[in-house]
Amino acid sequence: MTLIFLLGLIGVVLILFFKSSVVSFLGENNKFGMVLKNTSWFQNFWISGLFLFFMNGLLFFLTCLVLYILMAFLIPYVHLIVMAVAVITSLVLWSIINKSWQGKRKDRLKMAAIGSSFYLILTVIFLYKYVTIEPYLPGDDTFMRALGLFLAIMVTFVAFTACFVITGFSKGKAQIQFHA
């Protein structure tokens, strides 16, 4: 399980490193992206940031719901497939939003900060639960709960960083102008 977790982290770092090729591959010629690009409300950084915030929340809670339902079945490793699909879906959504949003660089960063703050809020909540962890019963071992919370902190912080980087930085390269 640790190997899978580490491979996932390495994969996310590679995706962030090659962000421009991932965004151009995943966000090209998408009907949803064209609809967003042509709507006037999406070009406002507050509204588009809130849209991204709620889409992140929707994807997170749908994934949690599917994982909760799968707990009733004793099929091994299906939860890993569900989590991989959730990551890929998030990357596609963030790439579409990156391609669809048009505006100033400063407003793009504001939109990304507002939208990715969902995961930052979850990171803070999990961190609080981790710091204030107490045993349910006297003599209760809290190691597994602490380990789960620690992994949740890492996953949500990586999701915050990936969402902010993918949606917050423009699809093109900045042009540098030199003044004499």
CSV table of N, CA and C in Angstrom, one decimal, residues 62-133:
chain,number,residue,atom,x,y,z
A,62,LEU,N,-18.6,12.6,-4.1
A,62,LEU,CA,-19.0,11.5,-4.9
A,62,LEU,C,-18.0,10.3,-4.8
A,63,THR,N,-16.7,10.6,-4.8
A,63,THR,CA,-15.7,9.6,-4.5
A,63,THR,C,-15.9,8.9,-3.2
A,64,CYS,N,-16.1,9.8,-2.2
A,64,CYS,CA,-16.3,9.2,-0.8
A,64,CYS,C,-17.6,8.4,-0.7
A,65,LEU,N,-18.6,8.8,-1.4
A,65,LEU,CA,-19.9,8.0,-1.5
A,65,LEU,C,-19.6,6.6,-2.1
A,66,VAL,N,-19.0,6.6,-3.3
A,66,VAL,CA,-18.7,5.4,-3.9
A,66,VAL,C,-17.8,4.5,-3.1
A,67,LEU,N,-16.8,5.0,-2.4
A,67,LEU,CA,-16.0,4.2,-1.5
A,67,LEU,C,-16.8,3.7,-0.3
A,68,TYR,N,-17.7,4.5,0.2
A,68,TYR,CA,-18.5,4.1,1.3
A,68,TYR,C,-19.4,2.9,0.9
A,69,ILE,N,-20.0,3.0,-0.3
A,69,ILE,CA,-20.9,2.0,-0.8
A,69,ILE,C,-20.1,0.7,-1.1
A,70,LEU,N,-18.8,0.8,-1.5
A,70,LEU,CA,-18.0,-0.3,-1.8
A,70,LEU,C,-17.5,-1.0,-0.6
A,71,MET,N,-17.6,-0.4,0.6
A,71,MET,CA,-17.3,-1.0,1.9
A,71,MET,C,-18.2,-2.2,2.2
A,72,ALA,N,-19.4,-2.2,1.6
A,72,ALA,CA,-20.3,-3.3,1.8
A,72,ALA,C,-19.9,-4.6,1.1
A,73,PHE,N,-19.1,-4.4,0.0
A,73,PHE,CA,-18.7,-5.6,-0.8
A,73,PHE,C,-17.3,-5.9,-0.4
A,74,LEU,N,-17.0,-7.2,-0.5
A,74,LEU,CA,-15.6,-7.6,-0.1
A,74,LEU,C,-14.8,-7.9,-1.3
A,75,ILE,N,-14.8,-6.9,-2.2
A,75,ILE,CA,-14.0,-7.1,-3.5
A,75,ILE,C,-12.6,-6.3,-3.2
A,76,PRO,N,-11.5,-7.0,-3.3
A,76,PRO,CA,-10.2,-6.4,-3.0
A,76,PRO,C,-9.8,-5.4,-4.1
A,77,TYR,N,-9.1,-4.4,-3.8
A,77,TYR,CA,-8.5,-3.4,-4.7
A,77,TYR,C,-9.4,-2.6,-5.6
A,78,VAL,N,-10.7,-2.7,-5.4
A,78,VAL,CA,-11.6,-1.9,-6.2
A,78,VAL,C,-11.5,-0.4,-5.8
A,79,HIS,N,-11.2,-0.2,-4.5
A,79,HIS,CA,-11.1,1.2,-4.0
A,79,HIS,C,-9.9,1.9,-4.7
A,80,LEU,N,-8.9,1.2,-5.0
A,80,LEU,CA,-7.7,1.8,-5.7
A,80,LEU,C,-8.1,2.2,-7.1
A,81,ILE,N,-9.0,1.4,-7.8
A,81,ILE,CA,-9.4,1.8,-9.1
A,81,ILE,C,-10.3,3.1,-9.0
A,82,VAL,N,-11.2,3.1,-8.0
A,82,VAL,CA,-12.1,4.2,-7.8
A,82,VAL,C,-11.3,5.5,-7.5
A,83,MET,N,-10.2,5.4,-6.7
A,83,MET,CA,-9.4,6.6,-6.4
A,83,MET,C,-8.6,7.0,-7.7
A,84,ALA,N,-8.1,6.1,-8.5
A,84,ALA,CA,-7.4,6.4,-9.7
A,84,ALA,C,-8.4,7.1,-10.7
A,85,VAL,N,-9.6,6.7,-10.8
A,85,VAL,CA,-10.6,7.3,-11.7
A,85,VAL,C,-10.9,8.7,-11.1
A,86,ALA,N,-10.9,8.9,-9.8
A,86,ALA,CA,-11.2,10.2,-9.2
A,86,ALA,C,-10.1,11.2,-9.6
A,87,VAL,N,-8.8,10.7,-9.5
A,87,VAL,CA,-7.7,11.6,-9.8
A,87,VAL,C,-7.7,12.0,-11.3
A,88,ILE,N,-8.0,11.0,-12.1
A,88,ILE,CA,-8.0,11.3,-13.6
A,88,ILE,C,-9.1,12.3,-13.9
A,89,THR,N,-10.3,12.1,-13.3
A,89,THR,CA,-11.4,13.0,-13.5
A,89,THR,C,-11.1,14.4,-13.0
A,90,SER,N,-10.4,14.5,-11.9
A,90,SER,CA,-10.0,15.8,-11.4
A,90,SER,C,-9.0,16.5,-12.4
A,91,LEU,N,-8.1,15.7,-12.8
A,91,LEU,CA,-7.1,16.3,-13.8
A,91,LEU,C,-7.8,16.8,-15.1
A,92,VAL,N,-8.7,16.0,-15.6
A,92,VAL,CA,-9.5,16.4,-16.8
A,92,VAL,C,-10.3,17.7,-16.5
A,93,LEU,N,-11.0,17.8,-15.3
A,93,LEU,CA,-11.7,19.0,-15.0
A,93,LEU,C,-10.8,20.2,-14.9
A,94,TRP,N,-9.7,20.0,-14.2
A,94,TRP,CA,-8.8,21.2,-14.0
A,94,TRP,C,-8.2,21.6,-15.3
A,95,SER,N,-7.9,20.7,-16.2
A,95,SER,CA,-7.4,21.0,-17.5
A,95,SER,C,-8.4,21.7,-18.4
A,96,ILE,N,-9.6,21.3,-18.3
A,96,ILE,CA,-10.7,22.0,-19.0
A,96,ILE,C,-10.9,23.4,-18.5
A,97,ILE,N,-10.8,23.6,-17.2
A,97,ILE,CA,-11.0,24.9,-16.7
A,97,ILE,C,-9.8,25.8,-17.0
A,98,ASN,N,-8.6,25.2,-17.1
A,98,ASN,CA,-7.4,26.0,-17.5
A,98,ASN,C,-7.6,26.5,-18.9
A,99,LYS,N,-8.0,25.6,-19.8
A,99,LYS,CA,-8.2,26.0,-21.2
A,99,LYS,C,-9.4,26.9,-21.4
A,100,SER,N,-10.4,26.9,-20.6
A,100,SER,CA,-11.6,27.6,-20.8
A,100,SER,C,-11.5,29.0,-20.2
A,101,TRP,N,-10.8,29.2,-19.2
A,101,TRP,CA,-10.7,30.5,-18.5
A,101,TRP,C,-9.8,31.5,-19.2
A,102,GLN,N,-10.4,32.7,-19.5
A,102,GLN,CA,-9.6,33.7,-20.2
A,102,GLN,C,-9.6,35.0,-19.3
A,103,GLY,N,-8.5,35.6,-19.2
A,103,GLY,CA,-8.4,36.8,-18.3
A,103,GLY,C,-7.0,37.1,-18.0
A,104,LYS,N,-6.9,38.0,-17.0
A,104,LYS,CA,-5.5,38.4,-16.6
A,104,LYS,C,-4.9,37.3,-15.7
A,105,ARG,N,-3.6,37.3,-15.7
A,105,ARG,CA,-2.8,36.3,-14.9
A,105,ARG,C,-3.2,36.5,-13.4
A,106,LYS,N,-3.3,37.7,-13.0
A,106,LYS,CA,-3.6,37.9,-11.5
A,106,LYS,C,-5.0,37.3,-11.2
A,107,ASP,N,-6.0,37.6,-12.1
A,107,ASP,CA,-7.3,37.0,-11.9
A,107,ASP,C,-7.3,35.5,-12.0
A,108,ARG,N,-6.5,34.9,-12.9
A,108,ARG,CA,-6.4,33.5,-13.0
A,108,ARG,C,-5.9,32.9,-11.7
A,109,LEU,N,-4.9,33.5,-11.1
A,109,LEU,CA,-4.4,33.0,-9.8
A,109,LEU,C,-5.4,33.1,-8.7
A,110,LYS,N,-6.2,34.2,-8.7
A,110,LYS,CA,-7.3,34.4,-7.7
A,110,LYS,C,-8.3,33.3,-7.9
A,111,MET,N,-8.7,33.0,-9.1
A,111,MET,CA,-9.7,31.9,-9.4
A,111,MET,C,-9.1,30.6,-8.9
A,112,ALA,N,-7.9,30.3,-9.2
A,112,ALA,CA,-7.3,29.0,-8.8
A,112,ALA,C,-7.2,28.9,-7.3
A,113,ALA,N,-6.9,30.1,-6.6
A,113,ALA,CA,-6.8,30.0,-5.1
A,113,ALA,C,-8.2,29.8,-4.5
A,114,ILE,N,-9.2,30.4,-5.1
A,114,ILE,CA,-10.6,30.2,-4.6
A,114,ILE,C,-11.0,28.8,-4.8
A,115,GLY,N,-10.8,28.3,-6.0
A,115,GLY,CA,-11.2,26.9,-6.3
A,115,GLY,C,-10.5,25.8,-5.6
A,116,SER,N,-9.2,26.0,-5.5
A,116,SER,CA,-8.4,24.9,-4.8
A,116,SER,C,-8.5,25.0,-3.3
A,117,SER,N,-9.0,26.1,-2.8
A,117,SER,CA,-9.1,26.2,-1.3
A,117,SER,C,-10.0,25.1,-0.7
A,118,PHE,N,-10.8,24.5,-1.5
A,118,PHE,CA,-11.6,23.3,-0.9
A,118,PHE,C,-10.6,22.3,-0.3
A,119,TYR,N,-9.6,22.0,-1.0
A,119,TYR,CA,-8.6,21.0,-0.5
A,119,TYR,C,-7.8,21.5,0.6
A,120,LEU,N,-7.5,22.8,0.6
A,120,LEU,CA,-6.8,23.4,1.7
A,120,LEU,C,-7.6,23.4,3.0
A,121,ILE,N,-8.9,23.6,2.9
A,121,ILE,CA,-9.8,23.6,4.0
A,121,ILE,C,-9.8,22.1,4.6
A,122,LEU,N,-9.9,21.2,3.7
A,122,LEU,CA,-9.9,19.8,4.1
A,122,LEU,C,-8.5,19.4,4.8
A,123,THR,N,-7.4,20.0,4.3
A,123,THR,CA,-6.1,19.7,4.9
A,123,THR,C,-6.1,20.3,6.3
A,124,VAL,N,-6.6,21.5,6.5
A,124,VAL,CA,-6.6,22.1,7.8
A,124,VAL,C,-7.5,21.3,8.8
A,125,ILE,N,-8.7,20.8,8.3
A,125,ILE,CA,-9.6,20.0,9.1
A,125,ILE,C,-8.9,18.7,9.5
A,126,PHE,N,-8.3,18.0,8.6
A,126,PHE,CA,-7.6,16.7,8.9
A,126,PHE,C,-6.4,17.0,9.8
A,127,LEU,N,-5.7,18.1,9.6
A,127,LEU,CA,-4.6,18.4,10.5
A,127,LEU,C,-5.1,18.7,11.9
A,128,TYR,N,-6.2,19.4,12.1
A,128,TYR,CA,-6.8,19.6,13.4
A,128,TYR,C,-7.2,18.3,14.1
A,129,LYS,N,-7.8,17.4,13.3
A,129,LYS,CA,-8.2,16.1,13.8
A,129,LYS,C,-6.9,15.3,14.2
A,130,TYR,N,-5.9,15.4,13.4
A,130,TYR,CA,-4.6,14.7,13.7
A,130,TYR,C,-4.0,15.2,15.0
A,131,VAL,N,-4.0,16.5,15.2
A,131,VAL,CA,-3.3,17.1,16.4
A,131,VAL,C,-4.1,16.8,17.6
A,132,THR,N,-5.4,16.7,17.5
A,132,THR,CA,-6.3,16.6,18.7
A,132,THR,C,-6.8,15.1,18.9
A,133,ILE,N,-6.1,14.2,18.3
A,133,ILE,CA,-6.5,12.8,18.3
A,133,ILE,C,-6.4,12.2,19.8
